[in-house]
Coordinates of C-alpha atoms in Angstrom, one line a residue:
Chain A
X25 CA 81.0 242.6 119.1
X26 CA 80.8 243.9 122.6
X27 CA 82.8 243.7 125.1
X28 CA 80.5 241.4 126.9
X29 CA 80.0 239.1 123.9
X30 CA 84.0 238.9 123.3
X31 CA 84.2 238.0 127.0
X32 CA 81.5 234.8 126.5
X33 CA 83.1 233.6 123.7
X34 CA 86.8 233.7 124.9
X35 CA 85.8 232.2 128.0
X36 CA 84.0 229.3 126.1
X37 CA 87.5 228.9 124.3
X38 CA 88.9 228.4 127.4
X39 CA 87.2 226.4 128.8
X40 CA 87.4 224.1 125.5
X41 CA 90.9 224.2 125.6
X42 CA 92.1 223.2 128.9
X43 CA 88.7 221.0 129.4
X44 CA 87.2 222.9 132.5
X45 CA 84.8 221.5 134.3
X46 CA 82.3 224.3 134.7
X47 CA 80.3 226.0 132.2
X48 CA 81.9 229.0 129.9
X49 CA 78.9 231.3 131.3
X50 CA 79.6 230.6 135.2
X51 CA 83.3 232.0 134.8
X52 CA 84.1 235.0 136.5
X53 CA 85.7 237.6 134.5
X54 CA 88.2 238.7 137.0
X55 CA 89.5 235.6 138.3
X56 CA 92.9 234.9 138.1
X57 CA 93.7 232.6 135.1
X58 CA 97.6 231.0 135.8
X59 CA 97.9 229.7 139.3
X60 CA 95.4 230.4 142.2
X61 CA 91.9 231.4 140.9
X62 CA 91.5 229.3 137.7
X63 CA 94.5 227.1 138.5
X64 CA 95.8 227.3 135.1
X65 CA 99.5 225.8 134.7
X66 CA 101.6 226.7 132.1
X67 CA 100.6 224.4 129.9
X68 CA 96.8 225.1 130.1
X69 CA 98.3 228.7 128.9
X70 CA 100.1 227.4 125.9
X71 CA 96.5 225.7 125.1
X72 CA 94.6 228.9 125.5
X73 CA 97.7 231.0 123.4
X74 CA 97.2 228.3 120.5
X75 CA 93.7 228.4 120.6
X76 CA 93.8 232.3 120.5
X77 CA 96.0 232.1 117.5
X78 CA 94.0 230.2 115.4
X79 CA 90.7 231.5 116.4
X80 CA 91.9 235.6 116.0
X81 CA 94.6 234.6 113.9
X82 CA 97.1 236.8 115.7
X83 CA 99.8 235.4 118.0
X84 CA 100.8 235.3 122.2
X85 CA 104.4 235.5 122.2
X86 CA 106.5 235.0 125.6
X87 CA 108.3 238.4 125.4
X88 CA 105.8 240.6 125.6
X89 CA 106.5 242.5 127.9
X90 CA 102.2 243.1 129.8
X91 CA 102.1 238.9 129.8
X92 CA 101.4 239.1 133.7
X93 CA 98.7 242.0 132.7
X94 CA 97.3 239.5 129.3
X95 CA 96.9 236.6 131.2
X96 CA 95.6 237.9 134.8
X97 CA 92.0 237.3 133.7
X98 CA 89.4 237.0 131.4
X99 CA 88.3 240.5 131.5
X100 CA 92.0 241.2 130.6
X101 CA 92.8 238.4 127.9
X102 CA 89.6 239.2 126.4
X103 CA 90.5 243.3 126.0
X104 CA 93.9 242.5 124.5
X105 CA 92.2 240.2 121.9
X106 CA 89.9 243.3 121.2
X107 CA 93.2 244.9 120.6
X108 CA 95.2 242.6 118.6
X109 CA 93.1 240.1 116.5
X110 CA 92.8 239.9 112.8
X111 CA 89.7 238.2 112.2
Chain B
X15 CA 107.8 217.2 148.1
X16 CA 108.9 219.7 145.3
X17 CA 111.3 221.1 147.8
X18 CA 113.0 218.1 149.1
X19 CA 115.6 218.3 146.5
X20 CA 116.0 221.6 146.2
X21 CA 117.1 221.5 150.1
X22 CA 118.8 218.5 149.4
X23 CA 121.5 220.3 146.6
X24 CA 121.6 223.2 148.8
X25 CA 124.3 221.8 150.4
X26 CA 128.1 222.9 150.8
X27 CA 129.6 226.5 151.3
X28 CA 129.5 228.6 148.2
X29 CA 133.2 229.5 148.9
X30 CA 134.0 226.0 149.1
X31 CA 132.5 224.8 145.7
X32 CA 133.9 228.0 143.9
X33 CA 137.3 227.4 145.3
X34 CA 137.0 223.7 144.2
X35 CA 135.4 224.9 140.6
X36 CA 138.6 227.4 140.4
X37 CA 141.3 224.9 141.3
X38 CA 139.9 222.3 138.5
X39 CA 139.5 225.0 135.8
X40 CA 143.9 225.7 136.6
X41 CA 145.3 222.6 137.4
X42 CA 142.7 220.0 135.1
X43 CA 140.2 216.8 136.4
X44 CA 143.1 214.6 137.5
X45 CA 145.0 216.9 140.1
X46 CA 141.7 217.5 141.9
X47 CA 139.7 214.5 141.9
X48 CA 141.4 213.2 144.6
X49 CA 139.2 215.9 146.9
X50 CA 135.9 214.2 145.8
X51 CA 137.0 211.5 148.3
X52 CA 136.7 213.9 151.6
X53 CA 134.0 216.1 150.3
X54 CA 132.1 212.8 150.0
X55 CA 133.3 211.2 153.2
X56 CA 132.2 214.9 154.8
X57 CA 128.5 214.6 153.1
X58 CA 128.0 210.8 154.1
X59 CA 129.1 212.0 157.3
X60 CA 126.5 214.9 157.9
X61 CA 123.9 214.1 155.4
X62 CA 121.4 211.5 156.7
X63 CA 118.8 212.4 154.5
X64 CA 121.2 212.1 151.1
X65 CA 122.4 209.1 153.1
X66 CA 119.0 207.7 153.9
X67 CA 117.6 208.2 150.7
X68 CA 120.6 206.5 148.8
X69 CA 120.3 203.0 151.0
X70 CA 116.6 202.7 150.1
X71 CA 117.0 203.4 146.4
X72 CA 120.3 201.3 146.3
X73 CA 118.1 198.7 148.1
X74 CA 115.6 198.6 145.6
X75 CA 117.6 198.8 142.3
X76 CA 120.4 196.5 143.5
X77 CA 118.2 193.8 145.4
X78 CA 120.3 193.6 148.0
X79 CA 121.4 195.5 151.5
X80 CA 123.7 198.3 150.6
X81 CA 126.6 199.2 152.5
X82 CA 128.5 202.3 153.3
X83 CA 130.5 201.2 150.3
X84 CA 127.8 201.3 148.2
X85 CA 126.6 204.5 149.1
X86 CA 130.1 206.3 149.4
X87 CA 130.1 204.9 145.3
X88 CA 127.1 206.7 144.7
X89 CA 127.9 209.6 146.2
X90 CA 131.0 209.6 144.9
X91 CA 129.4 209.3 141.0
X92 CA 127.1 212.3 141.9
X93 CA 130.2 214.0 143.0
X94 CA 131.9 213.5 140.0
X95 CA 129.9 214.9 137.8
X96 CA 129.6 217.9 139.2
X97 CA 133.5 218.1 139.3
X98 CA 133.5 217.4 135.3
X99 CA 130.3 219.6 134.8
X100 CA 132.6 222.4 135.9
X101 CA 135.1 221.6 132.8
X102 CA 132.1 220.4 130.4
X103 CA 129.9 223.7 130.7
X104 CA 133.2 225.6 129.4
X105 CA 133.1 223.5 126.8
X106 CA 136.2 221.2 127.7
X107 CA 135.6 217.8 126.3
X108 CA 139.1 216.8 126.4
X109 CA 139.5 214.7 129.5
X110 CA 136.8 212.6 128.8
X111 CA 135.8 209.8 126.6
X112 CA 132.2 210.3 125.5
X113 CA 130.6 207.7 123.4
X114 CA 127.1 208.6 121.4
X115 CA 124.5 206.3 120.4
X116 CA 121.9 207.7 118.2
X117 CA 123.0 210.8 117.1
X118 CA 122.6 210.2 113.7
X119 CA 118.7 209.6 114.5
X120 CA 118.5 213.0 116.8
X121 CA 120.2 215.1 113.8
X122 CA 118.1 213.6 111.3
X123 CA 114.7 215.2 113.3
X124 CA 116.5 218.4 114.2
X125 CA 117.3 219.0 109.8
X126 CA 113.7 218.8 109.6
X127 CA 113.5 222.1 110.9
X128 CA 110.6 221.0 113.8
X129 CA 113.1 220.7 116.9
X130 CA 112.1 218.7 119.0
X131 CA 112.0 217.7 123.0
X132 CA 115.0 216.2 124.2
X133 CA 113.5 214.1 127.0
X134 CA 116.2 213.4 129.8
X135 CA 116.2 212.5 133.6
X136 CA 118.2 213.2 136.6
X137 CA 119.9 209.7 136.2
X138 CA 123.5 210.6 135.1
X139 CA 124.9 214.3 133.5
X140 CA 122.7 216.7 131.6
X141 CA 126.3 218.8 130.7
X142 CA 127.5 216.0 129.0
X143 CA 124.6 216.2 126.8
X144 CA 125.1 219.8 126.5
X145 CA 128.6 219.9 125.5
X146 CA 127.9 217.4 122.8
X147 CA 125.6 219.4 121.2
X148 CA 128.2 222.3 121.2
X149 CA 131.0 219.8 119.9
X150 CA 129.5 219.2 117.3
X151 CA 128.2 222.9 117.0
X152 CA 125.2 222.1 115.1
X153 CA 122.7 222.5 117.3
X154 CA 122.0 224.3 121.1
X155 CA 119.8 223.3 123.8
X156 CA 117.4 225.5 125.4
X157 CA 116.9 223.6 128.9
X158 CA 113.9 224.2 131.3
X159 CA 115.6 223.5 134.2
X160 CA 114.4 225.0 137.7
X161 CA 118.0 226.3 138.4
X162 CA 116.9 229.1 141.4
X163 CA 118.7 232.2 140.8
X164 CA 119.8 232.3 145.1
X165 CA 121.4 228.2 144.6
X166 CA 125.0 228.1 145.8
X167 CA 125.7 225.6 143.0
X168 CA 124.3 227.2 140.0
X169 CA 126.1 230.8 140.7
X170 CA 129.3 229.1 140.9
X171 CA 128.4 227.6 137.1
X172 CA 126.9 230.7 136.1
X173 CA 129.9 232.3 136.7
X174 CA 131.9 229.7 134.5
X175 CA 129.8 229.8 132.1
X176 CA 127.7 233.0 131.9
X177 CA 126.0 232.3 127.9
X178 CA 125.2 228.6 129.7
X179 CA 122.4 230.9 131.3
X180 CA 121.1 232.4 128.4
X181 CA 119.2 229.7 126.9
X182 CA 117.9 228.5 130.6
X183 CA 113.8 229.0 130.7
X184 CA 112.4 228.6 133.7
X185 CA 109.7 225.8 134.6
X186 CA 106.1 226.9 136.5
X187 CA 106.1 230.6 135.1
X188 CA 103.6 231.7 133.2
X189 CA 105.1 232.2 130.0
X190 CA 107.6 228.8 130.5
X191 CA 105.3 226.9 127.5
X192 CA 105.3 229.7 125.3
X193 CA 108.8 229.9 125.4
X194 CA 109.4 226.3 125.0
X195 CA 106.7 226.7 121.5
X196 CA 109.1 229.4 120.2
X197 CA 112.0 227.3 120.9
X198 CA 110.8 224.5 118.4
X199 CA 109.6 226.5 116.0
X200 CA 112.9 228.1 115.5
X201 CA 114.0 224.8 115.0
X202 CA 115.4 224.5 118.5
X203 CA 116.0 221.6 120.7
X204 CA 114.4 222.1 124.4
X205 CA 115.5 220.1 126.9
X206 CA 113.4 218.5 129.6
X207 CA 114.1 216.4 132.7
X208 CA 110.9 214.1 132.9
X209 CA 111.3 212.8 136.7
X210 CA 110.6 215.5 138.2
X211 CA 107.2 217.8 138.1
X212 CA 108.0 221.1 136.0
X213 CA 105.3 223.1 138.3
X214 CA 103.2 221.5 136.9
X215 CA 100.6 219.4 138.8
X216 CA 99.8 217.1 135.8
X217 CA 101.2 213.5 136.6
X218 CA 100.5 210.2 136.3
X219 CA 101.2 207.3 138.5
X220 CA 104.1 204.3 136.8
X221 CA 105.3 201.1 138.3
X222 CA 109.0 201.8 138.5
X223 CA 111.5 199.6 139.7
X224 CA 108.9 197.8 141.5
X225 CA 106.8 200.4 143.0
X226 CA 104.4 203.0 141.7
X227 CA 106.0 206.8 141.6
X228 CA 104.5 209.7 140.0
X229 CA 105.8 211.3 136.9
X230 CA 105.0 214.3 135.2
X231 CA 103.1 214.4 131.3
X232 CA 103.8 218.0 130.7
X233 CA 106.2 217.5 128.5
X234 CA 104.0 214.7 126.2
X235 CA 101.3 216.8 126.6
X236 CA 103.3 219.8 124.7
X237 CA 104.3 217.7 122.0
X238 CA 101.1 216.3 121.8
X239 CA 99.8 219.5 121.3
X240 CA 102.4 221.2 118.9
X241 CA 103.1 217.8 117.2
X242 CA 106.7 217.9 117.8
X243 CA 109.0 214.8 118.2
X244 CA 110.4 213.5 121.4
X245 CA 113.5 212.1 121.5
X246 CA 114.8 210.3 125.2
X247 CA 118.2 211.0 126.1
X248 CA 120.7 209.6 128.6
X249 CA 123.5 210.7 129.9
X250 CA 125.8 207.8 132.1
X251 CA 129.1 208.3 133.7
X252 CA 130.7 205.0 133.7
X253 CA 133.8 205.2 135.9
X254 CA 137.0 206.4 134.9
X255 CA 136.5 209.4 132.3
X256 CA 133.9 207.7 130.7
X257 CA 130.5 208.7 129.5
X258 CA 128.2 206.9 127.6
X259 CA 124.9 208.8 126.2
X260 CA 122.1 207.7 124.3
X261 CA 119.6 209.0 122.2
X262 CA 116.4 207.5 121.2
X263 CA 113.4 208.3 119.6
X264 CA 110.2 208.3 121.3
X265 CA 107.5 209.9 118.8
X266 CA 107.8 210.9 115.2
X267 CA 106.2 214.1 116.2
X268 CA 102.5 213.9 115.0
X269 CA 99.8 216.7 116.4
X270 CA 97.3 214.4 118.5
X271 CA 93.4 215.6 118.8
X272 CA 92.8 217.1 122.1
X273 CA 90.6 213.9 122.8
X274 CA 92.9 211.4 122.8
X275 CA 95.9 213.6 124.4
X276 CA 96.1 212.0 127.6
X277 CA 95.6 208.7 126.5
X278 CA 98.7 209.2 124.3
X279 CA 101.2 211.1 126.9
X280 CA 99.9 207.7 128.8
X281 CA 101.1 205.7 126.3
X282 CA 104.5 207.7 125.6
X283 CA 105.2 208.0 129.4
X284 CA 104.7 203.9 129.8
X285 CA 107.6 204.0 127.2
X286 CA 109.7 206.6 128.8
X287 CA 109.7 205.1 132.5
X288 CA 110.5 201.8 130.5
X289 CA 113.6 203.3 129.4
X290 CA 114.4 205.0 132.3
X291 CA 114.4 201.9 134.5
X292 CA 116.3 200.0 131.8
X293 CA 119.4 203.0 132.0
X294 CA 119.0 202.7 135.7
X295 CA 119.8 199.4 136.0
X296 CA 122.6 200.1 133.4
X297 CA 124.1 202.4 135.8
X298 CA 122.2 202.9 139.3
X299 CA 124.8 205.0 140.9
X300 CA 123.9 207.7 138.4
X301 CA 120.4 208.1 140.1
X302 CA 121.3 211.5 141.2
X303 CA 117.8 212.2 143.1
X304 CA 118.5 211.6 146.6
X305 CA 115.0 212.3 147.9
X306 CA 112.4 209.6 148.5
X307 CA 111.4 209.5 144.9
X308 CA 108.5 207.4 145.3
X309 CA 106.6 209.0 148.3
X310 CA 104.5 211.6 146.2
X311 CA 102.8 208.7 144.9
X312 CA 102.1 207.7 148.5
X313 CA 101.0 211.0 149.9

């Protein structure tokens, strides 16, 4: 899967999971997700992390250490899943 | 509006609250209670805000014009607790008479192994909670409680207390929820107050005592979505050394479909604000949030 694919298909999850108003394919990759930009609260993360973990099957834990890196967009969440998930 | 109370506890000279904290650790609750009644006197005195805010809730919950009596009594009640908190977060039960209501139920969820969301307010003590749960040394509560590192207050009981600190997770970060899931499923209780927004912009609007206010579904939401329990708490200070707190159930802890989520934390929050005004009016000079609680809803 490219990079680019990965990218349509986690934004699509996110989108799902916090209920977004705008289509998957209209989100810019390098918005910020928590707080300005997307406007994700905390909550909308813990959506996205459980819909990570069931989809890749790997999990977001709160003490990693690059969380501020994971989260700061699309591009980046996207590039760690690349990294981490088992299916 | 998410500021108003932090101003509003920012209050008092550091030097003065440690020095106050230091005499009651040595020489115990009854040789320096007396103080509460100048340190009160001196914050009905230069406080109109605290002051303000306290005739207009008193107004509303007691249905009547309240006078300086009134108020000094509930300042006096907030006051106290913050005197006993100092002996409570060392873990120092023995002054006080505490009477629990529905532990059994609250011990029963946490054996399950699921934790659960200990779903409290800023009516009455959270430490009294707190020092339960290490009494009976079952069970310790991981609270998300904005406590800002700079607060005059919360150094002085970080100081008397420093592994009281090491369970706090903050609200509004980014990883705040995440920590909260690991929490529960280590089998942890996490403790919430559900008056006030937890940086969290998700809130819904609830006829309370009489007038609509807004109150945060973040914490239904979570449950909701990790199909955890909820269990209400309340913590009263009834006068004398006595305090009074009460557990009850709210949900059995059932995952709900992301469709029907907020018509569910709607639901669950009709129940909780139900509650809430019913301990109120149990004990309205434990309403320890002197801002004008109702004017987000108004904004």
């Amino acid at each position: 899967m490219s990079q680019k694919e990965l990218e349509n298909e986690v934004a699509g999850l996110i989108v799902e999971a916090v209920n977004l108003d705008q289509p998957a394919d209209a989100l810019d990759p390098e918005v910020r997700l928590f707080g300005e930009g997307l406007g994700l609260d905390s909550i909308d993360l813990l959506e996205v992390a459980l819909a990570v973990s069931r989809k890749y099957g790997f999990q977001l834990r709160s003490d990693d250490p690059n969380n501020e890196r994971i989260f700061s967009s699309l591009r980046a969440l996207s590039a760690h899943i690349a990294q981490h998930r088992t299916r | 509006m998410s500021e108003a109370w932090h101003v509003a506890e920012e209050r008092g000279s550091p030097a003065a609250i440690g020095l106050l904290a230091w005499l009651t650790v040595k020489l115990g609750r009854r040789a320096t209670r007396w103080l509460l009644h100048p340190i009160c006197w001196y914050f009905l005195a230069t406080s109109a805000r605290a002051r303000r805010a306290s005739k207009a809730f008193l107004a509303r919950v007691l249905g009547r014009q309240p006078g300086t009596r009134d108020v000094m009594r509930h300042l006096h009640t907030f006051a106290t607790t913050i005197h006993d908190r100092v002996l409570l977060i060392r873990g120092d039960c023995s002054p006080f008479e505490i009477a629990a209501h529905g532990v059994g139920e609250l011990e029963t969820i946490l054996e399950g192994g699921r934790g659960c969301i200990l779903l409290g307010s800023h009516l009455g003590s959270f430490e009294v909670l707190r020092a339960l749960a290490r009494l009976n040394g079952k069970y310790a509560i991981n609270p998300v409680i904005h406590e800002p590192a700079a607060a005059k207050t919360s150094r002085v009981f970080a100081r008397l207390s420093p592994e009281s600190q090491d369970r706090l997770i903050r609200p509004g970060q980014l990883d705040t929820m995440l920590k909260v899931k690991e929490c529960l499923e280590r089998g942890e209780p996490v403790g919430i107050l559900g008056d006030r927004p937890l940086g969290s912009a998700k809130a819904l609007a609830r006829e309370f005592l009489g007038a609509p206010a807004l109150f945060p579904i973040a914490p239904f939401l979570l449950a909701a979505a990790l199909g955890v329990p909820v269990v209400m708490f309340f913590g009263l200070y009834l006068g004398a050394a006595r305090y009074e707190v009460h557990f009850e159930k709210l949900t059995d802890g059932v995952f709900v479909p992301r469709e029907h989520r907020m018509e569910t934390a709607g639901r669950w929050l009709d129940r909780y604000v139900e509650r809430l005004e019913h301990y109120v009016r149990r004990a309205p000079y434990n309403w320890f949030n002197f801002y004008d609680f109702w004017a987000a809803h108004r904004i």
